[in-house]
Short mmCIF file of C-alpha atoms (C1' of nucleotides) and ligand atoms in Angstrom, two decimals:
data_model
loop_
_atom_site.label_atom_id
_atom_site.label_comp_id
_atom_site.label_asym_id
_atom_site.label_seq_id
_atom_site.Cartn_x
_atom_site.Cartn_y
_atom_site.Cartn_z
CA MET M 1 79.80 131.69 97.13
CA ASN M 2 82.09 130.57 99.93
CA SER M 3 85.33 132.19 100.98
CA LYS M 4 87.46 129.98 98.75
CA THR M 5 85.61 130.93 95.56
CA HIS M 6 86.89 133.87 93.57
CA ASN M 7 85.18 135.67 90.69
CA HIS M 8 87.07 137.45 87.94
CA LEU M 9 87.44 140.71 89.81
CA ASP M 10 88.78 138.97 92.91
CA ILE M 11 91.41 137.14 90.95
CA GLY M 12 92.53 140.24 89.13
CA SER M 13 93.14 141.90 92.46
CA ILE M 14 94.99 138.85 93.73
CA LEU M 15 97.59 139.49 91.04
CA SER M 16 97.92 143.13 92.02
CA GLU M 17 98.02 142.34 95.71
CA LYS M 18 100.86 139.89 95.20
CA GLY M 19 102.76 142.33 93.04
CA ILE M 20 102.29 140.45 89.79
CA SER M 21 101.65 142.40 86.61
CA ARG M 22 98.05 142.20 85.56
CA THR M 23 98.44 141.18 81.95
CA ASN M 24 95.85 139.53 79.78
CA PHE M 25 97.54 136.17 79.84
CA ARG M 26 98.40 136.13 83.54
CA THR M 27 94.85 136.96 84.48
CA LYS M 28 93.57 134.06 82.40
CA LEU M 29 96.26 131.79 83.80
CA VAL M 30 95.47 132.48 87.43
CA ASN M 31 91.81 131.94 86.59
CA TYR M 32 92.69 128.58 85.10
CA PHE M 33 94.45 127.62 88.32
CA TYR M 34 91.48 128.64 90.47
CA SER M 35 88.88 127.00 88.26
CA SER M 36 90.64 123.67 87.67
CA ASN M 37 91.68 122.70 91.20
CA LYS M 38 94.39 120.51 89.72
CA SER M 39 98.11 120.73 89.55
CA LEU M 40 99.02 121.97 86.09
CA SER M 41 101.95 121.11 83.91
CA VAL M 42 103.34 123.51 81.31
CA ASP M 43 101.87 121.18 78.73
CA ASP M 44 98.42 121.39 80.33
CA ILE M 45 98.66 125.16 80.14
CA LEU M 46 99.82 125.26 76.52
CA LYS M 47 96.99 122.98 75.48
CA TYR M 48 94.45 125.00 77.45
CA PHE M 49 95.50 128.09 75.51
CA ASN M 50 95.62 126.15 72.22
CA ASN M 51 99.28 126.95 71.83
CA SER M 52 98.40 130.59 71.31
CA ILE M 53 100.89 131.55 74.00
CA ASN M 54 104.63 131.04 73.87
CA LYS M 55 106.04 128.43 76.24
CA VAL M 56 108.74 130.87 77.36
CA THR M 57 106.00 133.17 78.56
CA VAL M 58 104.39 130.32 80.43
CA TYR M 59 107.63 129.40 82.18
CA ARG M 60 108.33 133.01 83.10
CA SER M 61 104.82 133.54 84.41
CA LEU M 62 105.12 130.45 86.56
CA VAL M 63 108.40 131.66 88.00
CA SER M 64 106.78 134.99 88.81
CA PHE M 65 103.76 133.31 90.41
CA GLU M 66 106.04 131.13 92.49
CA ASN M 67 108.27 133.98 93.59
CA ASN M 68 105.21 135.86 94.75
CA GLY M 69 103.75 133.05 96.81
CA LEU M 70 100.83 132.27 94.52
CA ILE M 71 101.80 128.77 93.37
CA HIS M 72 104.36 126.13 94.27
CA LYS M 73 106.05 123.33 92.43
CA VAL M 74 104.74 119.78 92.66
CA PRO M 75 107.15 117.32 91.08
CA ASP M 76 105.55 114.12 89.86
CA THR M 77 107.20 110.71 89.83
CA ASN M 78 108.27 111.07 86.19
CA ASN M 79 110.51 114.05 86.81
CA LEU M 80 107.99 116.40 85.30
CA MET M 81 107.14 119.66 87.06
CA ARG M 82 103.59 120.52 87.94
CA TYR M 83 102.33 123.65 89.65
CA SER M 84 99.67 124.05 92.26
CA LEU M 85 98.00 126.96 94.04
CA CYS M 86 99.43 127.82 97.42
CA ARG M 87 97.25 128.05 100.46
CA LYS M 88 97.03 131.43 102.05
CA GLU M 89 97.93 130.11 105.47
CA GLU M 90 101.24 128.73 104.29
CA CYS M 91 102.68 131.03 101.67
CA SER M 92 103.31 134.68 101.09
CA PRO M 93 105.33 136.78 98.67
CA ILE M 94 108.09 136.41 101.23
CA SER M 95 108.36 132.67 101.75
CA HIS M 96 106.95 129.27 100.92
CA ASN M 97 106.31 126.75 103.63
CA HIS M 98 105.65 123.46 101.93
CA ASN M 99 107.15 120.94 104.27
CA HIS M 100 104.80 118.26 103.13
CA GLY M 101 104.36 115.84 100.26
CA HIS M 102 101.82 115.70 97.48
CA PHE M 103 99.54 113.09 96.06
CA ILE M 104 98.55 113.28 92.39
CA CYS M 105 95.65 111.25 91.01
CA TYR M 106 96.36 109.43 87.74
CA SER M 107 92.76 109.76 86.71
CA CYS M 108 91.53 113.23 87.66
CA ASN M 109 94.94 114.89 88.11
CA GLN M 110 93.83 116.51 91.31
CA THR M 111 96.64 117.28 93.70
CA PHE M 112 96.36 116.73 97.41
CA CYS M 113 98.74 118.20 99.94
CA LEU M 114 99.77 115.59 102.49
CA GLU M 115 99.86 117.65 105.62
CA GLY M 116 99.71 114.87 108.18
CA VAL M 117 103.37 114.02 108.45
CA LYS M 118 106.19 116.46 108.87
CA TYR M 119 108.96 114.72 106.98
CA PRO M 120 111.96 116.95 107.69
CA GLU M 121 111.67 116.24 111.41
CA ILE M 122 111.60 112.53 110.86
CA ILE M 123 114.71 112.68 108.78
CA SER M 124 116.69 115.12 110.90
CA MET M 125 116.12 112.79 113.85
CA LYS M 126 118.35 110.31 112.11
CA GLY M 127 121.29 112.70 112.16
CA PHE M 128 121.08 114.18 108.69
CA TYR M 129 121.17 117.88 108.10
CA VAL M 130 118.35 118.20 105.58
CA LYS M 131 118.27 121.21 103.28
CA GLU M 132 115.69 120.04 100.72
CA PHE M 133 113.29 117.20 100.43
CA LYS M 134 110.38 116.10 98.41
CA LEU M 135 107.77 113.42 98.62
CA THR M 136 105.44 112.60 95.79
CA ALA M 137 102.87 109.87 95.67
CA GLU M 138 100.77 108.92 92.69
CA GLY M 139 97.83 106.62 92.26
CA TYR M 140 94.08 106.98 92.50
CA CYS M 141 92.16 109.23 94.83
CA LYS M 142 89.12 108.04 96.77
CA GLU M 143 86.64 109.29 94.21
CA CYS M 144 88.42 107.84 91.19
CA TYR M 145 89.18 104.53 92.89
CA LYS M 146 85.45 103.87 93.24
CA ASN M 147 84.97 103.98 89.48
CA MET E 1 137.66 91.01 104.06
CA ASN E 2 134.11 91.10 105.35
CA SER E 3 131.05 89.69 103.64
CA LYS E 4 130.18 92.98 101.94
CA THR E 5 133.54 93.32 100.21
CA HIS E 6 133.92 91.88 96.73
CA ASN E 7 137.06 91.38 94.73
CA HIS E 8 137.16 91.35 90.93
CA LEU E 9 136.29 87.69 90.58
CA ASP E 10 133.31 88.00 92.91
CA ILE E 11 131.90 90.92 91.00
CA GLY E 12 132.32 89.20 87.68
CA SER E 13 130.26 86.31 88.94
CA ILE E 14 127.63 88.71 90.30
CA LEU E 15 126.98 89.76 86.72
CA SER E 16 126.66 86.17 85.56
CA GLU E 17 124.49 85.19 88.52
CA LYS E 18 122.08 87.99 87.80
CA GLY E 19 121.96 87.12 84.12
CA ILE E 20 123.81 90.19 82.91
CA SER E 21 126.31 89.85 80.07
CA ARG E 22 129.86 89.95 81.31
CA THR E 23 131.29 92.57 79.00
CA ASN E 24 134.41 94.57 79.59
CA PHE E 25 132.53 97.77 80.30
CA ARG E 26 129.84 96.24 82.49
CA THR E 27 132.42 94.55 84.65
CA LYS E 28 134.20 97.84 85.20
CA LEU E 29 130.90 99.60 85.82
CA VAL E 30 129.73 97.21 88.51
CA ASN E 31 133.16 97.53 90.09
CA TYR E 32 132.77 101.28 90.13
CA PHE E 33 129.44 100.92 91.93
CA TYR E 34 130.92 98.60 94.54
CA SER E 35 134.04 100.68 95.11
CA SER E 36 132.43 104.10 95.29
CA ASN E 37 129.55 103.48 97.70
CA LYS E 38 127.76 106.49 96.27
CA SER E 39 124.80 106.94 94.05
CA LEU E 40 126.06 107.58 90.54
CA SER E 41 124.66 109.78 87.82
CA VAL E 42 125.23 109.09 84.13
CA ASP E 43 127.49 112.09 84.15
CA ASP E 44 129.56 110.65 87.02
CA ILE E 45 129.98 107.47 85.03
CA LEU E 46 130.94 109.19 81.77
CA LYS E 47 133.56 111.26 83.60
CA TYR E 48 134.90 108.20 85.42
CA PHE E 49 135.48 106.52 82.06
CA ASN E 50 136.88 109.74 80.54
CA ASN E 51 134.12 109.79 77.95
CA SER E 52 135.63 106.68 76.38
CA ILE E 53 132.25 105.00 76.53
CA ASN E 54 129.12 106.05 74.69
CA LYS E 55 126.34 107.49 76.80
CA VAL E 56 123.81 105.24 75.06
CA THR E 57 125.76 102.26 76.30
CA VAL E 58 125.72 103.68 79.81
CA TYR E 59 121.96 104.17 79.76
CA ARG E 60 121.35 100.69 78.38
CA SER E 61 123.66 99.09 80.91
CA LEU E 62 121.86 100.85 83.72
CA VAL E 63 118.50 99.64 82.45
CA SER E 64 119.87 96.11 82.35
CA PHE E 65 121.34 96.39 85.85
CA GLU E 66 118.03 97.70 87.13
CA ASN E 67 115.95 95.03 85.43
CA ASN E 68 118.13 92.39 86.99
CA GLY E 69 117.89 93.68 90.54
CA LEU E 70 121.45 94.97 90.81
CA ILE E 71 120.79 98.71 91.09
CA HIS E 72 117.81 100.99 91.59
CA LYS E 73 116.99 104.55 90.67
CA VAL E 74 117.47 107.36 93.17
CA PRO E 75 115.94 110.57 91.88
CA ASP E 76 117.45 113.70 93.38
CA THR E 77 115.58 116.91 94.07
CA ASN E 78 116.70 118.46 90.77
CA ASN E 79 114.92 115.94 88.58
CA LEU E 80 118.14 114.18 87.79
CA MET E 81 118.42 110.41 87.97
CA ARG E 82 121.03 108.71 90.07
CA TYR E 83 121.62 104.99 90.53
CA SER E 84 122.51 103.03 93.61
CA LEU E 85 123.36 99.43 94.42
CA CYS E 86 120.47 97.33 95.67
CA ARG E 87 120.75 95.41 98.89
CA LYS E 88 120.54 91.69 98.57
CA GLU E 89 117.81 91.41 101.15
CA GLU E 90 115.49 93.68 99.21
CA CYS E 91 115.97 93.05 95.52
CA SER E 92 116.22 90.21 93.07
CA PRO E 93 116.12 89.79 89.32
CA ILE E 94 112.40 89.36 89.84
CA SER E 95 111.39 92.40 91.84
CA HIS E 96 112.56 95.55 93.55
CA ASN E 97 111.34 96.41 96.98
CA HIS E 98 112.32 99.98 97.66
CA ASN E 99 109.49 101.29 99.74
CA HIS E 100 111.70 103.83 101.39
CA GLY E 101 113.21 107.21 100.64
CA HIS E 102 116.80 108.25 100.03
CA PHE E 103 119.11 110.87 101.40
CA ILE E 104 121.87 112.28 99.19
CA CYS E 105 124.74 114.28 100.62
CA TYR E 106 125.59 117.48 98.75
CA SER E 107 129.21 117.15 99.71
CA CYS E 108 130.23 113.50 99.43
CA ASN E 109 127.33 112.33 97.22
CA GLN E 110 126.83 109.25 99.32
CA THR E 111 123.34 107.87 99.25
CA PHE E 112 121.58 106.61 102.33
CA CYS E 113 118.47 104.51 102.25
CA LEU E 114 115.94 105.75 104.75
CA GLU E 115 114.50 102.50 106.01
CA GLY E 116 112.93 103.72 109.20
CA VAL E 117 109.61 104.91 107.91
CA LYS E 118 107.34 102.98 105.61
CA TYR E 119 105.74 105.75 103.62
CA PRO E 120 103.14 103.88 101.58
CA GLU E 121 101.32 102.79 104.71
CA ILE E 122 101.18 106.31 106.03
CA ILE E 123 99.67 107.50 102.81
CA SER E 124 97.25 104.67 102.23
CA MET E 125 95.86 105.32 105.71
CA LYS E 126 94.54 108.58 104.39
CA GLY E 127 92.40 106.83 101.82
CA PHE E 128 94.58 107.10 98.73
CA TYR E 129 95.32 104.13 96.56
CA VAL E 130 99.05 104.62 96.06
CA LYS E 131 100.75 103.06 93.05
CA GLU E 132 104.05 104.93 93.09
CA PHE E 133 105.81 107.24 95.43
CA LYS E 134 109.17 108.72 96.06
CA LEU E 135 110.88 110.59 98.80
CA THR E 136 114.20 112.26 98.38
CA ALA E 137 116.04 114.35 100.89
CA GLU E 138 119.24 116.26 100.28
CA GLY E 139 121.63 118.07 102.54
CA TYR E 140 124.71 117.10 104.51
CA CYS E 141 125.43 113.78 106.12
CA LYS E 142 126.84 113.49 109.65
CA GLU E 143 130.42 113.23 108.49
CA CYS E 144 130.29 116.12 106.06
CA TYR E 145 128.30 118.34 108.42
CA LYS E 146 131.18 118.23 110.93
CA ASN E 147 133.57 119.79 108.41
"C1'" DA P 1 136.42 74.22 69.52
"C1'" DT P 2 133.22 76.10 66.29
"C1'" DA P 3 129.17 77.87 64.38
"C1'" DA P 4 124.67 79.96 65.17
"C1'" DA P 5 121.94 82.92 67.93
"C1'" DA P 6 121.51 86.59 71.05
"C1'" DA P 7 122.88 90.50 73.23
"C1'" DA P 8 125.84 94.68 73.60
"C1'" DC P 9 127.96 98.57 71.41
"C1'" DG P 10 128.71 102.99 68.75
"C1'" DC P 11 127.04 106.32 65.87
"C1'" DA P 12 123.94 109.65 64.34
"C1'" DA P 13 119.83 111.46 64.65
"C1'" DC P 14 116.14 112.61 67.45
"C1'" DC P 15 112.99 114.25 71.42
"C1'" DA P 16 111.16 116.77 75.42
"C1'" DA P 17 111.72 119.94 79.10
"C1'" DG P 18 113.55 123.91 80.18
"C1'" DT P 19 116.73 128.31 79.52
"C1'" DT P 20 118.84 132.63 77.51
"C1'" DG P 21 119.48 136.98 74.79
"C1'" DC P 22 117.46 140.47 72.53
"C1'" DA P 23 114.10 143.29 70.16
"C1'" DT P 24 109.15 144.61 70.54
"C1'" DT P 25 104.90 145.26 72.95
"C1'" DT P 26 102.19 146.08 77.04
"C1'" DA P 27 101.65 147.61 81.92
"C1'" DT P 28 102.80 150.60 85.66
"C1'" DT P 29 104.55 154.75 87.63
"C1'" DT P 30 105.23 159.78 87.56
"C1'" DA Y 1 100.84 161.74 78.47
"C1'" DA Y 2 105.63 160.61 78.92
"C1'" DA Y 3 109.02 157.95 81.09
"C1'" DT Y 4 110.09 153.71 83.10
"C1'" DA Y 5 109.67 149.00 84.06
"C1'" DA Y 6 108.04 144.64 83.11
"C1'" DA Y 7 106.05 141.07 79.99
"C1'" DT Y 8 106.05 138.84 75.56
"C1'" DG Y 9 107.64 136.39 71.24
"C1'" DC Y 10 111.07 134.56 68.55
"C1'" DA Y 11 115.05 131.95 67.62
"C1'" DA Y 12 118.63 129.68 69.22
"C1'" DC Y 13 120.56 126.76 72.71
"C1'" DT Y 14 121.27 123.28 76.63
"C1'" DT Y 15 120.62 119.13 79.18
"C1'" DG Y 16 118.98 114.55 80.05
"C1'" DG Y 17 117.43 110.94 77.79
"C1'" DT Y 18 115.71 107.79 73.64
"C1'" DT Y 19 115.53 105.23 69.05
"C1'" DG Y 20 117.01 102.75 64.81
"C1'" DC Y 21 120.37 100.32 62.68
"C1'" DG Y 22 124.63 98.26 61.26
"C1'" DT Y 23 128.82 96.18 63.53
"C1'" DT Y 24 131.16 93.80 67.26
"C1'" DT Y 25 131.24 90.96 71.27
"C1'" DT Y 26 129.27 87.54 74.26
"C1'" DT Y 27 126.58 83.51 75.05
"C1'" DT Y 28 124.57 79.07 73.76
"C1'" DA Y 29 124.19 74.91 71.32
"C1'" DT Y 30 126.58 71.52 68.71
MN1 MN J 1 101.24 121.78 98.82
MN1 MN J 2 117.41 102.22 98.50
ZN1 ZN J 3 91.10 111.26 91.19
ZN1 ZN J 4 128.45 113.52 103.10
#
DNA sequence: ATAAAAAACGCAACCAAGTTGCATTTATTT
DNA sequence: AAATAAATGCAACTTGGTTGCGTTTTTTAT
């Protein structure tokens, strides 16, 4: 078990550590995030729980997770929101630091953070005062392109 | 009057040239695009026409304009669609070629095409097969930042 | 210029994603 | 264990956008 793998106990304590209430649903939800390694839409989550949970609860849990530095938003090209686990190095309950784009695979839905290029710098060089930006790319990842 | 300025007659013939029906509303709409030099949301357009036009008509006109290479979509960071005139060099009734991002000013709503960087190449270098992508930046343009 | 064909328009109804208020249940603090 | 705070479910609502269909306007063919 490497350092990036978490068992149930670990994940439960992640919630506590981040100051998120350790409810039944939220524990299962954070487990879903860790086990799927994909960006999740609200619809993904509702289906995963067989619509046994109210969508309002899902939205509010996601807001809480985001505010506490556990996940971040990943908009896709169809104006639909997805959510993806934050990396420890970048995010904390205090602030997010996602100055990079995301790639989403049509086939496997995995989400890749595009760290290589720091977009805000590129843009501010042109004389714009940038407050927000987002880059999303979609297509097929290496693995899925083979098949 | 430079080459980028169009009077009413010019704009009317733009519609015909592109194969778009020359209706009363569409003529006024394309004029609005040319005179405002901003990206327009459906809401902007409805307000401009004092809600005298049906929103369905607005949406269908925009689809037609887009299909005929007259305008292109500019998504903002709040998952709202905006629309902006295409440049002749890039777009035709046959195909759009917007492989660049956009900057939208919070204050004046002007839209700037960010031509400098060709994003798809950057991403495909990393081994992804990119089918779609978008970059949007928002903030304040040079002019508005001064004030 | 006129008639036929095609496209645009308005209306009403609908959809999907997301939000809000409030009463009830569950978790955390003391 | 009691008091307090937070999470949940429900119903109702909002916003951005879509669909079907009958009527009007524009385009095309004669
Ligand atoms: Mn990321
Ligand atoms: Mn552009
Ligand atoms: Zn894939
Ligand atoms: Zn500006």
